[in-house]
CSV table of C-alpha atoms in Angstrom, one decimal:
chain,number,residue,atom,x,y,z
A,1,ALA,CA,105.1,84.9,50.3
A,2,GLN,CA,108.4,84.9,52.0
A,3,THR,CA,109.5,81.6,53.6
A,4,VAL,CA,112.6,80.5,55.4
A,5,THR,CA,113.5,76.9,55.7
A,6,GLN,CA,116.1,75.3,58.0
A,7,SER,CA,116.1,71.6,57.3
A,8,GLN,CA,118.4,70.6,60.2
A,9,PRO,CA,116.5,70.6,63.5
A,10,GLU,CA,119.7,69.5,65.3
A,11,MET,CA,123.4,69.5,64.6
A,12,SER,CA,126.4,68.6,66.7
A,13,VAL,CA,130.1,69.4,66.4
A,14,GLN,CA,133.2,68.5,68.2
A,15,GLU,CA,134.9,71.4,70.0
A,16,ALA,CA,137.5,73.1,67.7
A,17,GLU,CA,135.9,71.6,64.6
A,18,THR,CA,133.9,73.3,61.8
A,19,VAL,CA,130.1,73.0,61.3
A,20,THR,CA,127.8,74.3,58.6
A,21,LEU,CA,124.1,75.2,59.2
A,22,SER,CA,121.8,75.3,56.2
A,23,CYS,CA,119.1,77.8,55.3
A,24,THR,CA,117.1,78.3,52.2
A,25,TYR,CA,114.5,81.0,51.5
A,26,ASP,CA,111.9,81.8,49.0
A,27,THR,CA,111.2,85.4,47.7
A,28,SER,CA,110.3,87.3,44.6
A,29,GLU,CA,112.2,90.4,45.8
A,30,SER,CA,115.6,91.3,44.4
A,31,ASP,CA,116.9,93.4,47.3
A,32,TYR,CA,116.7,92.0,50.8
A,33,TYR,CA,118.8,91.2,53.9
A,34,LEU,CA,119.6,87.8,55.5
A,35,PHE,CA,120.5,87.3,59.1
A,36,TRP,CA,121.7,84.5,61.4
A,37,TYR,CA,120.6,84.9,65.0
A,38,LYS,CA,121.8,82.9,68.0
A,39,GLN,CA,119.5,82.1,70.9
A,40,PRO,CA,121.1,80.7,74.0
A,41,PRO,CA,119.1,79.2,76.9
A,42,SER,CA,118.8,82.8,78.3
A,43,ARG,CA,116.3,83.4,75.4
A,44,GLN,CA,118.1,86.5,74.3
A,45,MET,CA,118.3,86.6,70.5
A,46,ILE,CA,121.8,87.8,69.4
A,47,LEU,CA,122.7,88.8,65.9
A,48,VAL,CA,125.6,86.7,64.6
A,49,ILE,CA,126.0,87.9,61.0
A,50,ARG,CA,124.1,89.7,58.3
A,51,GLN,CA,124.3,89.6,54.5
A,52,GLU,CA,122.9,92.2,52.0
A,53,ALA,CA,121.6,90.5,48.9
A,54,TYR,CA,123.1,93.0,46.5
A,55,LYS,CA,126.6,92.3,47.8
A,56,GLN,CA,128.2,89.3,46.2
A,57,GLN,CA,131.0,89.0,48.8
A,58,ASN,CA,130.1,86.6,51.6
A,59,ALA,CA,129.9,88.2,55.0
A,60,THR,CA,132.4,87.2,57.7
A,61,GLU,CA,132.5,87.9,61.4
A,62,ASN,CA,135.5,86.4,63.2
A,63,ARG,CA,134.8,82.6,63.3
A,64,PHE,CA,131.5,83.0,61.6
A,65,SER,CA,131.0,83.2,57.8
A,66,VAL,CA,128.3,82.6,55.4
A,67,ASN,CA,128.0,81.0,52.0
A,68,PHE,CA,125.4,83.1,50.1
A,69,GLN,CA,124.1,81.7,46.9
A,70,LYS,CA,121.6,84.1,45.6
A,71,ALA,CA,120.5,82.2,42.5
A,72,ALA,CA,119.9,79.1,44.7
A,73,LYS,CA,118.4,81.2,47.5
A,74,SER,CA,120.7,79.5,49.9
A,75,PHE,CA,122.3,81.1,53.0
A,76,SER,CA,124.4,78.7,55.1
A,77,LEU,CA,126.4,79.6,58.2
A,78,LYS,CA,129.8,78.2,58.9
A,79,ILE,CA,131.2,78.2,62.4
A,80,SER,CA,135.0,77.5,62.5
A,81,ASP,CA,136.9,76.4,65.6
A,82,SER,CA,133.7,75.7,67.5
A,83,GLN,CA,133.6,76.6,71.1
A,84,LEU,CA,131.4,75.4,74.0
A,85,GLY,CA,129.8,78.9,74.1
A,86,ASP,CA,128.5,78.4,70.5
A,87,ALA,CA,126.0,75.9,71.7
A,88,ALA,CA,122.5,77.4,71.1
A,89,MET,CA,119.6,77.6,68.8
A,90,TYR,CA,120.5,79.3,65.5
A,91,PHE,CA,117.8,81.0,63.5
A,92,CYS,CA,118.1,82.1,59.9
A,93,ALA,CA,116.0,85.2,59.1
A,94,TYR,CA,115.0,87.3,56.0
A,95,ARG,CA,113.9,90.9,55.8
A,96,THR,CA,112.9,93.3,53.0
A,97,GLY,CA,111.7,96.8,53.1
A,98,ALA,CA,110.7,98.2,56.4
A,99,ASN,CA,108.9,95.1,57.5
A,100,ASN,CA,109.5,92.5,60.1
A,101,LEU,CA,112.0,89.6,60.1
A,102,PHE,CA,110.8,86.2,58.8
A,103,PHE,CA,112.4,83.4,60.7
A,104,GLY,CA,113.1,79.8,60.1
A,105,THR,CA,112.3,77.1,62.7
A,106,GLY,CA,115.9,77.0,64.0
A,107,THR,CA,118.7,74.5,64.3
A,108,ARG,CA,119.8,73.4,67.8
A,109,LEU,CA,123.6,73.2,67.8
A,110,THR,CA,125.4,71.0,70.4
A,111,VAL,CA,129.1,71.4,70.9
A,112,ILE,CA,130.8,68.2,72.2
A,113,PRO,CA,133.9,68.8,74.5
B,1,GLY,CA,123.9,101.4,77.5
B,2,ALA,CA,120.8,99.5,78.6
B,3,GLY,CA,119.4,97.0,76.2
B,4,VAL,CA,115.7,96.1,75.5
B,5,SER,CA,114.0,95.0,78.7
B,6,GLN,CA,110.7,93.1,79.1
B,7,SER,CA,108.5,92.4,82.1
B,8,PRO,CA,107.5,90.2,83.6
B,9,SER,CA,110.1,87.5,82.8
B,10,ASN,CA,107.5,84.8,83.4
B,11,LYS,CA,103.7,85.0,83.7
B,12,VAL,CA,101.3,82.2,84.6
B,13,THR,CA,97.6,82.9,84.1
B,14,GLU,CA,94.4,81.0,84.0
B,15,LYS,CA,92.4,80.5,80.8
B,16,GLY,CA,90.1,83.4,80.2
B,17,LYS,CA,92.1,86.0,82.1
B,18,ASP,CA,93.6,89.1,80.5
B,19,VAL,CA,97.4,89.7,80.5
B,20,GLU,CA,99.7,92.7,79.8
B,21,LEU,CA,103.3,92.3,78.7
B,22,ARG,CA,105.6,95.3,78.8
B,23,CYS,CA,108.6,96.2,76.6
B,24,ASP,CA,111.1,99.0,77.2
B,25,PRO,CA,113.1,99.6,74.0
B,26,ILE,CA,116.5,101.0,73.7
B,27,SER,CA,116.4,104.8,74.2
B,28,GLY,CA,116.1,106.6,70.9
B,29,HIS,CA,115.0,103.6,68.9
B,30,THR,CA,112.0,104.5,66.7
B,31,ALA,CA,111.1,101.1,65.5
B,32,LEU,CA,109.6,98.4,67.9
B,33,TYR,CA,108.5,94.9,67.1
B,34,TRP,CA,106.6,92.1,68.9
B,35,TYR,CA,107.2,88.5,68.1
B,36,ARG,CA,105.8,85.2,69.5
B,37,GLN,CA,107.9,82.1,69.8
B,38,SER,CA,105.9,78.9,70.4
B,39,LEU,CA,107.6,75.8,71.7
B,40,GLY,CA,110.1,74.4,69.1
B,41,GLN,CA,109.2,77.1,66.6
B,42,GLY,CA,110.8,80.1,65.1
B,43,LEU,CA,109.6,83.6,65.8
B,44,GLU,CA,106.3,84.7,64.4
B,45,PHE,CA,105.8,88.5,63.8
B,46,LEU,CA,102.9,90.1,65.7
B,47,ILE,CA,103.0,93.9,65.4
B,48,TYR,CA,105.4,96.7,64.4
B,49,PHE,CA,105.5,100.3,65.5
B,50,GLN,CA,107.5,103.0,63.7
B,51,GLY,CA,107.6,106.5,65.3
B,52,ASN,CA,104.1,108.1,65.3
B,53,SER,CA,102.9,106.1,62.3
B,54,ALA,CA,100.0,103.8,62.4
B,55,PRO,CA,101.2,100.3,63.6
B,56,ASP,CA,101.4,97.3,61.3
B,57,LYS,CA,99.1,94.9,62.9
B,58,SER,CA,99.1,92.3,60.2
B,59,GLY,CA,100.6,89.6,62.3
B,60,LEU,CA,98.2,89.7,65.2
B,61,PRO,CA,96.5,86.2,65.3
B,62,SER,CA,93.1,87.4,66.6
B,63,ASP,CA,91.2,90.4,67.9
B,64,ARG,CA,92.1,89.2,71.4
B,65,PHE,CA,95.5,90.6,70.8
B,66,SER,CA,96.3,94.3,70.9
B,67,ALA,CA,99.3,96.5,71.5
B,68,GLU,CA,100.0,100.2,72.1
B,69,ARG,CA,103.1,102.3,72.3
B,70,THR,CA,102.9,105.4,74.4
B,71,GLY,CA,105.1,108.4,73.7
B,72,GLY,CA,107.0,106.5,71.1
B,73,SER,CA,108.8,104.5,73.8
B,74,VAL,CA,107.3,101.8,76.1
B,75,SER,CA,105.0,99.3,74.5
B,76,THR,CA,102.4,97.0,76.1
B,77,LEU,CA,101.0,93.9,74.4
B,78,THR,CA,97.6,92.9,75.8
B,79,ILE,CA,96.0,89.5,75.4
B,80,GLN,CA,92.4,89.3,76.4
B,81,ARG,CA,90.6,86.1,77.4
B,82,THR,CA,93.7,84.1,77.2
B,83,GLN,CA,93.6,80.6,75.7
B,84,GLN,CA,96.0,77.7,76.2
B,85,GLU,CA,97.3,78.1,72.6
B,86,ASP,CA,98.5,81.6,73.6
B,87,SER,CA,101.2,79.9,75.8
B,88,ALA,CA,104.6,81.0,74.2
B,89,VAL,CA,107.5,83.3,74.7
B,90,TYR,CA,106.8,86.8,73.6
B,91,LEU,CA,109.8,88.7,72.4
B,92,CYS,CA,110.1,92.4,71.8
B,93,ALA,CA,112.8,94.0,69.6
B,94,SER,CA,113.8,97.6,68.8
B,95,SER,CA,115.9,99.2,66.1
B,96,GLU,CA,117.2,102.7,65.3
B,97,GLY,CA,114.9,103.0,62.4
B,98,PRO,CA,112.8,101.0,60.0
B,99,GLU,CA,115.5,100.5,57.3
B,100,PRO,CA,116.1,96.8,56.8
B,101,TYR,CA,119.8,97.1,57.4
B,102,ASN,CA,119.2,98.3,61.0
B,103,GLU,CA,119.9,95.6,63.5
B,104,GLN,CA,116.9,94.5,65.6
B,105,PHE,CA,117.9,94.2,69.3
B,106,PHE,CA,115.9,91.7,71.2
B,107,GLY,CA,114.8,91.6,74.8
B,108,PRO,CA,114.9,88.5,76.9
B,109,GLY,CA,111.2,87.8,76.4
B,110,THR,CA,108.2,87.0,78.6
B,111,ARG,CA,107.3,83.4,79.0
B,112,LEU,CA,103.5,83.2,79.1
B,113,THR,CA,101.8,80.0,80.4
B,114,VAL,CA,98.1,79.7,80.2
B,115,LEU,CA,96.7,77.0,82.4
């Protein structure tokens, strides 16, 4: 069974600083996709970044980057130069085949001015 | 273009009543998903539609839950004889196709409160 674990229910970061959100997952599949979604108070889930398991290079999107460790089944999100607009719930998710996304329980990120 | 829309935004109902939640996916998207987000939890998969294929209902928690998708577009999630534990945010998502690399675009959700 696929499971996604986010061990940090809450995190805080000073504005302009860097923060890392942790995610681990469990799977027997060799090919899959990993995602980080952001959910602001508006409830709209927004894709932040995605990683394909067969690619060794870590994905990067502007201030967002991941540290993908396939052997350790770890997929952390690094947010650089944190901004007030980054405050939200962040969900790590896993997907294989044509099936649904499996989500972790989320990390609430607070950005301190 | 327009994103995924859901209605109503909020729904309050009494225990035992039936409710219908609507999802309008992005035009042209063949795949449609329903998820449930309970307070303080991640998203839980409910049901998946792909084109004209039979839906994947493996996530529906009980036979009180059903969903349909008419004409490969609009979808309705129906909960019969609602219970208090059904209170949650119900999110719909759509994607261009079923391939795992396709981004799922989410709607704003319907917050259901069962009194």
